[in-house]
Amino acid sequence: MTSPAEEIRRQLAESARVKQSFSDELIGRIAQFAEKSAVALRAGGKIVFLERWKRRGRTASRCRTGVRLRTERAGLAALALTTNPSVLTAAGNDYGFERIFSAKLNRW
């Protein structure tokens, strides 16, 4: 049986391994997202996160946009629609729950 500290180290090592395996294409896409997000936020826009729960098996609620990450800063204007039951219910009622994450509805 592993100790909690050993399990934490194992999970950190796995996280590092995954991040080090990112392709150049993925790194470029992340950089492009960061640049576009910065432009949108500076212009007064918002970042809207969508995530398909069943496909990825996790939630978008892990987004750290409203709290500090490394340094003190103002929160970012961002919204994770998957963590807002009112939005999900309204979309499901209006368009059908099977279409909540469809491309047409993702234009919010």
mmCIF file of N, CA and C in Angstrom:
data_model
loop_
_atom_site.group_PDB
_atom_site.id
_atom_site.type_symbol
_atom_site.label_atom_id
_atom_site.label_comp_id
_atom_site.label_asym_id
_atom_site.label_seq_id
_atom_site.Cartn_x
_atom_site.Cartn_y
_atom_site.Cartn_z
ATOM 1 N N MET A 1 0.846 -1.187 0.000
ATOM 2 C CA MET A 1 0.000 0.000 0.000
ATOM 3 C C MET A 1 0.888 1.245 0.000
ATOM 4 N N THR A 2 0.565 2.189 -0.864
ATOM 5 C CA THR A 2 1.378 3.405 -0.954
ATOM 6 C C THR A 2 0.894 4.449 0.047
ATOM 7 N N SER A 3 1.827 5.262 0.483
ATOM 8 C CA SER A 3 1.486 6.346 1.403
ATOM 9 C C SER A 3 0.858 7.493 0.607
ATOM 10 N N PRO A 4 0.165 8.398 1.279
ATOM 11 C CA PRO A 4 -0.385 9.557 0.568
ATOM 12 C C PRO A 4 0.700 10.353 -0.165
ATOM 13 N N ALA A 5 1.852 10.529 0.460
ATOM 14 C CA ALA A 5 2.939 11.277 -0.185
ATOM 15 C C ALA A 5 3.413 10.571 -1.455
ATOM 16 N N GLU A 6 3.511 9.236 -1.411
ATOM 17 C CA GLU A 6 3.923 8.474 -2.591
ATOM 18 C C GLU A 6 2.889 8.605 -3.710
ATOM 19 N N GLU A 7 1.617 8.570 -3.349
ATOM 20 C CA GLU A 7 0.558 8.713 -4.351
ATOM 21 C C GLU A 7 0.594 10.099 -4.983
ATOM 22 N N ILE A 8 0.821 11.114 -4.174
ATOM 23 C CA ILE A 8 0.930 12.484 -4.705
ATOM 24 C C ILE A 8 2.094 12.571 -5.682
ATOM 25 N N ARG A 9 3.253 12.012 -5.300
ATOM 26 C CA ARG A 9 4.415 12.028 -6.200
ATOM 27 C C ARG A 9 4.124 11.280 -7.499
ATOM 28 N N ARG A 10 3.429 10.145 -7.402
ATOM 29 C CA ARG A 10 3.081 9.382 -8.596
ATOM 30 C C ARG A 10 2.194 10.192 -9.526
ATOM 31 N N GLN A 11 1.190 10.856 -8.956
ATOM 32 C CA GLN A 11 0.281 11.660 -9.776
ATOM 33 C C GLN A 11 0.997 12.862 -10.386
ATOM 34 N N LEU A 12 1.884 13.495 -9.633
ATOM 35 C CA LEU A 12 2.647 14.623 -10.186
ATOM 36 C C LEU A 12 3.558 14.158 -11.325
ATOM 37 N N ALA A 13 4.209 13.015 -11.156
ATOM 38 C CA ALA A 13 5.081 12.480 -12.204
ATOM 39 C C ALA A 13 4.282 12.165 -13.464
ATOM 40 N N GLU A 14 3.096 11.579 -13.307
ATOM 41 C CA GLU A 14 2.238 11.276 -14.452
ATOM 42 C C GLU A 14 1.804 12.561 -15.143
ATOM 43 N N SER A 15 1.432 13.569 -14.370
ATOM 44 C CA SER A 15 1.037 14.851 -14.944
ATOM 45 C C SER A 15 2.186 15.466 -15.745
ATOM 46 N N ALA A 16 3.388 15.423 -15.180
ATOM 47 C CA ALA A 16 4.562 15.966 -15.877
ATOM 48 C C ALA A 16 4.835 15.191 -17.164
ATOM 49 N N ARG A 17 4.716 13.845 -17.108
ATOM 50 C CA ARG A 17 4.957 13.023 -18.292
ATOM 51 C C ARG A 17 3.987 13.379 -19.408
ATOM 52 N N VAL A 18 2.713 13.549 -19.060
ATOM 53 C CA VAL A 18 1.708 13.898 -20.064
ATOM 54 C C VAL A 18 2.025 15.257 -20.673
ATOM 55 N N LYS A 19 2.332 16.235 -19.855
ATOM 56 C CA LYS A 19 2.614 17.581 -20.366
ATOM 57 C C LYS A 19 3.863 17.609 -21.241
ATOM 58 N N GLN A 20 4.880 16.818 -20.883
ATOM 59 C CA GLN A 20 6.106 16.778 -21.683
ATOM 60 C C GLN A 20 5.894 16.085 -23.022
ATOM 61 N N SER A 21 4.812 15.338 -23.151
ATOM 62 C CA SER A 21 4.559 14.626 -24.403
ATOM 63 C C SER A 21 3.718 15.454 -25.390
ATOM 64 N N PHE A 22 3.354 16.682 -25.025
ATOM 65 C CA PHE A 22 2.554 17.521 -25.925
ATOM 66 C C PHE A 22 3.292 17.724 -27.243
ATOM 67 N N SER A 23 2.576 17.592 -28.332
ATOM 68 C CA SER A 23 3.164 17.789 -29.656
ATOM 69 C C SER A 23 3.383 19.275 -29.918
ATOM 70 N N ASP A 24 4.235 19.566 -30.893
ATOM 71 C CA ASP A 24 4.456 20.961 -31.288
ATOM 72 C C ASP A 24 3.153 21.590 -31.763
ATOM 73 N N GLU A 25 2.317 20.803 -32.440
ATOM 74 C CA GLU A 25 1.031 21.316 -32.916
ATOM 75 C C GLU A 25 0.147 21.735 -31.738
ATOM 76 N N LEU A 26 0.088 20.890 -30.713
ATOM 77 C CA LEU A 26 -0.732 21.217 -29.550
ATOM 78 C C LEU A 26 -0.191 22.450 -28.828
ATOM 79 N N ILE A 27 1.118 22.547 -28.670
ATOM 80 C CA ILE A 27 1.725 23.718 -28.032
ATOM 81 C C ILE A 27 1.349 24.975 -28.820
ATOM 82 N N GLY A 28 1.395 24.884 -30.152
ATOM 83 C CA GLY A 28 1.010 26.023 -30.993
ATOM 84 C C GLY A 28 -0.448 26.404 -30.809
ATOM 85 N N ARG A 29 -1.315 25.404 -30.697
ATOM 86 C CA ARG A 29 -2.748 25.675 -30.503
ATOM 87 C C ARG A 29 -3.005 26.310 -29.145
ATOM 88 N N ILE A 30 -2.288 25.869 -28.117
ATOM 89 C CA ILE A 30 -2.425 26.467 -26.790
ATOM 90 C C ILE A 30 -1.974 27.925 -26.831
ATOM 91 N N ALA A 31 -0.856 28.194 -27.493
ATOM 92 C CA ALA A 31 -0.359 29.562 -27.620
ATOM 93 C C ALA A 31 -1.353 30.440 -28.374
ATOM 94 N N GLN A 32 -1.932 29.901 -29.436
ATOM 95 C CA GLN A 32 -2.928 30.640 -30.212
ATOM 96 C C GLN A 32 -4.155 30.959 -29.351
ATOM 97 N N PHE A 33 -4.600 29.981 -28.566
ATOM 98 C CA PHE A 33 -5.736 30.211 -27.662
ATOM 99 C C PHE A 33 -5.402 31.314 -26.655
ATOM 100 N N ALA A 34 -4.207 31.268 -26.087
ATOM 101 C CA ALA A 34 -3.805 32.278 -25.107
ATOM 102 C C ALA A 34 -3.777 33.673 -25.731
ATOM 103 N N GLU A 35 -3.230 33.773 -26.933
ATOM 104 C CA GLU A 35 -3.162 35.074 -27.609
ATOM 105 C C GLU A 35 -4.555 35.604 -27.922
ATOM 106 N N LYS A 36 -5.418 34.760 -28.473
ATOM 107 C CA LYS A 36 -6.784 35.184 -28.806
ATOM 108 C C LYS A 36 -7.572 35.536 -27.551
ATOM 109 N N SER A 37 -7.362 34.779 -26.483
ATOM 110 C CA SER A 37 -8.052 35.063 -25.225
ATOM 111 C C SER A 37 -7.627 36.410 -24.671
ATOM 112 N N ALA A 38 -6.332 36.699 -24.700
ATOM 113 C CA ALA A 38 -5.827 37.978 -24.199
ATOM 114 C C ALA A 38 -6.411 39.140 -24.991
ATOM 115 N N VAL A 39 -6.472 39.004 -26.308
ATOM 116 C CA VAL A 39 -7.054 40.055 -27.155
ATOM 117 C C VAL A 39 -8.523 40.273 -26.794
ATOM 118 N N ALA A 40 -9.266 39.177 -26.654
ATOM 119 C CA ALA A 40 -10.694 39.276 -26.326
ATOM 120 C C ALA A 40 -10.908 39.923 -24.961
ATOM 121 N N LEU A 41 -10.141 39.519 -23.970
ATOM 122 C CA LEU A 41 -10.298 40.076 -22.626
ATOM 123 C C LEU A 41 -9.942 41.560 -22.592
ATOM 124 N N ARG A 42 -8.870 41.929 -23.293
ATOM 125 C CA ARG A 42 -8.481 43.355 -23.334
ATOM 126 C C ARG A 42 -9.537 44.209 -24.020
ATOM 127 N N ALA A 43 -10.293 43.612 -24.937
ATOM 128 C CA ALA A 43 -11.351 44.333 -25.655
ATOM 129 C C ALA A 43 -12.680 44.312 -24.882
ATOM 130 N N GLY A 44 -12.662 43.743 -23.675
ATOM 131 C CA GLY A 44 -13.867 43.706 -22.868
ATOM 132 C C GLY A 44 -14.712 42.465 -23.068
ATOM 133 N N GLY A 45 -14.201 41.493 -23.811
ATOM 134 C CA GLY A 45 -14.950 40.262 -24.052
ATOM 135 C C GLY A 45 -14.807 39.270 -22.915
ATOM 136 N N LYS A 46 -15.384 38.112 -23.112
ATOM 137 C CA LYS A 46 -15.342 37.031 -22.133
ATOM 138 C C LYS A 46 -14.856 35.759 -22.805
ATOM 139 N N ILE A 47 -14.350 34.850 -21.991
ATOM 140 C CA ILE A 47 -13.986 33.525 -22.461
ATOM 141 C C ILE A 47 -15.078 32.580 -21.972
ATOM 142 N N VAL A 48 -15.629 31.785 -22.860
ATOM 143 C CA VAL A 48 -16.672 30.831 -22.505
ATOM 144 C C VAL A 48 -16.107 29.425 -22.712
ATOM 145 N N PHE A 49 -16.115 28.634 -21.641
ATOM 146 C CA PHE A 49 -15.620 27.262 -21.700
ATOM 147 C C PHE A 49 -16.786 26.303 -21.822
ATOM 148 N N LEU A 50 -16.662 25.359 -22.743
ATOM 149 C CA LEU A 50 -17.642 24.285 -22.925
ATOM 150 C C LEU A 50 -16.895 22.972 -22.807
ATOM 151 N N GLU A 51 -17.536 21.992 -22.241
ATOM 152 C CA GLU A 51 -16.893 20.690 -22.165
ATOM 153 C C GLU A 51 -17.961 19.615 -22.196
ATOM 154 N N ARG A 52 -17.698 18.605 -22.959
ATOM 155 C CA ARG A 52 -18.618 17.460 -23.018
ATOM 156 C C ARG A 52 -18.252 16.510 -21.892
ATOM 157 N N TRP A 53 -19.131 16.414 -20.911
ATOM 158 C CA TRP A 53 -18.848 15.609 -19.720
ATOM 159 C C TRP A 53 -18.560 14.163 -20.041
ATOM 160 N N LYS A 54 -19.433 13.509 -20.793
ATOM 161 C CA LYS A 54 -19.330 12.067 -20.985
ATOM 162 C C LYS A 54 -18.075 11.686 -21.761
ATOM 163 N N ARG A 55 -17.677 12.507 -22.704
ATOM 164 C CA ARG A 55 -16.531 12.151 -23.536
ATOM 165 C C ARG A 55 -15.224 12.262 -22.755
ATOM 166 N N ARG A 56 -15.100 13.279 -21.916
ATOM 167 C CA ARG A 56 -13.839 13.498 -21.230
ATOM 168 C C ARG A 56 -13.844 12.962 -19.787
ATOM 169 N N GLY A 57 -15.002 12.754 -19.210
ATOM 170 C CA GLY A 57 -15.062 12.185 -17.877
ATOM 171 C C GLY A 57 -14.628 13.122 -16.769
ATOM 172 N N ARG A 58 -14.638 14.407 -17.006
ATOM 173 C CA ARG A 58 -14.314 15.381 -15.963
ATOM 174 C C ARG A 58 -15.139 16.627 -16.215
ATOM 175 N N THR A 59 -15.003 17.646 -15.392
ATOM 176 C CA THR A 59 -15.815 18.824 -15.590
ATOM 177 C C THR A 59 -14.951 20.045 -15.828
ATOM 178 N N ALA A 60 -15.549 21.038 -16.424
ATOM 179 C CA ALA A 60 -14.848 22.297 -16.683
ATOM 180 C C ALA A 60 -14.751 23.153 -15.436
ATOM 181 N N SER A 61 -15.286 22.694 -14.330
ATOM 182 C CA SER A 61 -15.265 23.499 -13.117
ATOM 183 C C SER A 61 -13.864 23.674 -12.570
ATOM 184 N N ARG A 62 -12.895 22.965 -13.132
ATOM 185 C CA ARG A 62 -11.521 23.120 -12.670
ATOM 186 C C ARG A 62 -10.856 24.378 -13.217
ATOM 187 N N CYS A 63 -11.522 25.095 -14.090
ATOM 188 C CA CYS A 63 -10.945 26.306 -14.673
ATOM 189 C C CYS A 63 -10.610 27.303 -13.567
ATOM 190 N N ARG A 64 -9.397 27.825 -13.586
ATOM 191 C CA ARG A 64 -8.967 28.761 -12.549
ATOM 192 C C ARG A 64 -8.933 30.168 -13.137
ATOM 193 N N THR A 65 -10.083 30.700 -13.455
ATOM 194 C CA THR A 65 -10.128 32.021 -14.071
ATOM 195 C C THR A 65 -10.490 33.112 -13.088
ATOM 196 N N GLY A 66 -11.216 32.791 -12.045
ATOM 197 C CA GLY A 66 -11.685 33.805 -11.117
ATOM 198 C C GLY A 66 -10.793 34.005 -9.922
ATOM 199 N N VAL A 67 -9.775 33.176 -9.782
ATOM 200 C CA VAL A 67 -8.870 33.272 -8.639
ATOM 201 C C VAL A 67 -7.440 33.359 -9.142
ATOM 202 N N ARG A 68 -6.547 33.730 -8.246
ATOM 203 C CA ARG A 68 -5.151 33.884 -8.683
ATOM 204 C C ARG A 68 -4.561 32.537 -9.065
ATOM 205 N N LEU A 69 -3.635 32.551 -9.981
ATOM 206 C CA LEU A 69 -2.953 31.336 -10.402
ATOM 207 C C LEU A 69 -1.554 31.316 -9.800
ATOM 208 N N ARG A 70 -0.712 32.238 -10.215
ATOM 209 C CA ARG A 70 0.643 32.327 -9.662
ATOM 210 C C ARG A 70 0.871 33.631 -8.912
ATOM 211 N N THR A 71 0.243 34.685 -9.372
ATOM 212 C CA THR A 71 0.409 35.991 -8.738
ATOM 213 C C THR A 71 -0.965 36.611 -8.511
ATOM 214 N N GLU A 72 -1.014 37.622 -7.648
ATOM 215 C CA GLU A 72 -2.277 38.320 -7.429
ATOM 216 C C GLU A 72 -2.672 39.035 -8.720
ATOM 217 N N ARG A 73 -3.926 38.908 -9.092
ATOM 218 C CA ARG A 73 -4.445 39.581 -10.281
ATOM 219 C C ARG A 73 -5.952 39.632 -10.176
ATOM 220 N N ALA A 74 -6.535 40.487 -10.982
ATOM 221 C CA ALA A 74 -7.997 40.545 -11.045
ATOM 222 C C ALA A 74 -8.512 39.266 -11.705
ATOM 223 N N GLY A 75 -9.719 38.866 -11.361
ATOM 224 C CA GLY A 75 -10.326 37.713 -11.997
ATOM 225 C C GLY A 75 -10.555 37.972 -13.474
ATOM 226 N N LEU A 76 -10.586 36.919 -14.265
ATOM 227 C CA LEU A 76 -10.828 37.041 -15.692
ATOM 228 C C LEU A 76 -12.321 36.919 -15.981
ATOM 229 N N ALA A 77 -12.772 37.583 -17.021
ATOM 230 C CA ALA A 77 -14.173 37.498 -17.439
ATOM 231 C C ALA A 77 -14.356 36.192 -18.198
ATOM 232 N N ALA A 78 -14.680 35.149 -17.477
ATOM 233 C CA ALA A 78 -14.812 33.833 -18.084
ATOM 234 C C ALA A 78 -15.988 33.103 -17.461
ATOM 235 N N LEU A 79 -16.525 32.171 -18.205
ATOM 236 C CA LEU A 79 -17.693 31.431 -17.774
ATOM 237 C C LEU A 79 -17.568 29.993 -18.253
ATOM 238 N N ALA A 80 -17.767 29.046 -17.357
ATOM 239 C CA ALA A 80 -17.807 27.634 -17.732
ATOM 240 C C ALA A 80 -19.270 27.230 -17.754
ATOM 241 N N LEU A 81 -19.839 27.121 -18.937
ATOM 242 C CA LEU A 81 -21.271 26.838 -19.053
ATOM 243 C C LEU A 81 -21.659 25.512 -18.425
ATOM 244 N N THR A 82 -20.741 24.576 -18.399
ATOM 245 C CA THR A 82 -21.065 23.262 -17.846
ATOM 246 C C THR A 82 -21.237 23.285 -16.338
ATOM 247 N N THR A 83 -20.852 24.366 -15.678
ATOM 248 C CA THR A 83 -21.009 24.445 -14.230
ATOM 249 C C THR A 83 -22.187 25.326 -13.842
ATOM 250 N N ASN A 84 -22.974 25.759 -14.824
ATOM 251 C CA ASN A 84 -24.102 26.638 -14.559
ATOM 252 C C ASN A 84 -25.403 25.887 -14.847
ATOM 253 N N PRO A 85 -26.039 25.342 -13.809
ATOM 254 C CA PRO A 85 -27.261 24.558 -14.023
ATOM 255 C C PRO A 85 -28.376 25.356 -14.690
ATOM 256 N N SER A 86 -28.438 26.657 -14.448
ATOM 257 C CA SER A 86 -29.501 27.458 -15.067
ATOM 258 C C SER A 86 -29.350 27.496 -16.580
ATOM 259 N N VAL A 87 -28.113 27.685 -17.051
ATOM 260 C CA VAL A 87 -27.861 27.711 -18.493
ATOM 261 C C VAL A 87 -28.149 26.344 -19.098
ATOM 262 N N LEU A 88 -27.672 25.292 -18.449
ATOM 263 C CA LEU A 88 -27.893 23.944 -18.977
ATOM 264 C C LEU A 88 -29.379 23.597 -19.027
ATOM 265 N N THR A 89 -30.110 23.963 -17.984
ATOM 266 C CA THR A 89 -31.546 23.681 -17.954
ATOM 267 C C THR A 89 -32.279 24.463 -19.030
ATOM 268 N N ALA A 90 -31.947 25.753 -19.166
ATOM 269 C CA ALA A 90 -32.609 26.581 -20.183
ATOM 270 C C ALA A 90 -32.337 26.039 -21.586
ATOM 271 N N ALA A 91 -31.084 25.706 -21.874
ATOM 272 C CA ALA A 91 -30.745 25.169 -23.197
ATOM 273 C C ALA A 91 -31.435 23.828 -23.420
ATOM 274 N N GLY A 92 -31.434 22.988 -22.399
ATOM 275 C CA GLY A 92 -32.091 21.693 -22.523
ATOM 276 C C GLY A 92 -33.584 21.825 -22.760
ATOM 277 N N ASN A 93 -34.211 22.751 -22.052
ATOM 278 C CA ASN A 93 -35.645 22.962 -22.232
ATOM 279 C C ASN A 93 -35.964 23.547 -23.604
ATOM 280 N N ASP A 94 -35.124 24.469 -24.063
ATOM 281 C CA ASP A 94 -35.386 25.139 -25.340
ATOM 282 C C ASP A 94 -35.012 24.288 -26.551
ATOM 283 N N TYR A 95 -33.915 23.545 -26.467
ATOM 284 C CA TYR A 95 -33.393 22.847 -27.642
ATOM 285 C C TYR A 95 -33.327 21.334 -27.492
ATOM 286 N N GLY A 96 -33.533 20.818 -26.294
ATOM 287 C CA GLY A 96 -33.408 19.390 -26.039
ATOM 288 C C GLY A 96 -32.072 19.094 -25.392
ATOM 289 N N PHE A 97 -32.096 18.291 -24.353
ATOM 290 C CA PHE A 97 -30.871 18.030 -23.602
ATOM 291 C C PHE A 97 -29.808 17.314 -24.435
ATOM 292 N N GLU A 98 -30.210 16.579 -25.445
ATOM 293 C CA GLU A 98 -29.228 15.896 -26.291
ATOM 294 C C GLU A 98 -28.457 16.875 -27.165
ATOM 295 N N ARG A 99 -28.902 18.134 -27.247
ATOM 296 C CA ARG A 99 -28.250 19.131 -28.115
ATOM 297 C C ARG A 99 -27.519 20.214 -27.329
ATOM 298 N N ILE A 100 -27.414 20.090 -26.018
ATOM 299 C CA ILE A 100 -26.811 21.143 -25.199
ATOM 300 C C ILE A 100 -25.430 21.532 -25.704
ATOM 301 N N PHE A 101 -24.631 20.571 -26.122
ATOM 302 C CA PHE A 101 -23.249 20.856 -26.535
ATOM 303 C C PHE A 101 -23.080 20.814 -28.057
ATOM 304 N N SER A 102 -24.159 20.956 -28.794
ATOM 305 C CA SER A 102 -24.052 20.927 -30.255
ATOM 306 C C SER A 102 -23.330 22.180 -30.745
ATOM 307 N N ALA A 103 -22.800 22.105 -31.952
ATOM 308 C CA ALA A 103 -22.073 23.241 -32.522
ATOM 309 C C ALA A 103 -22.963 24.479 -32.602
ATOM 310 N N LYS A 104 -24.230 24.309 -32.943
ATOM 311 C CA LYS A 104 -25.138 25.452 -33.056
ATOM 312 C C LYS A 104 -25.285 26.169 -31.712
ATOM 313 N N LEU A 105 -25.421 25.436 -30.637
ATOM 314 C CA LEU A 105 -25.594 26.050 -29.324
ATOM 315 C C LEU A 105 -24.288 26.567 -28.750
ATOM 316 N N ASN A 106 -23.154 26.086 -29.232
ATOM 317 C CA ASN A 106 -21.877 26.535 -28.723
ATOM 318 C C ASN A 106 -21.509 27.946 -29.136
ATOM 319 N N ARG A 107 -22.370 28.597 -29.876
ATOM 320 C CA ARG A 107 -22.100 29.989 -30.302
ATOM 321 C C ARG A 107 -22.490 30.991 -29.235
ATOM 322 N N TRP A 108 -22.956 30.545 -28.076
ATOM 323 C CA TRP A 108 -23.354 31.474 -27.026
ATOM 324 C C TRP A 108 -22.213 32.360 -26.753
#
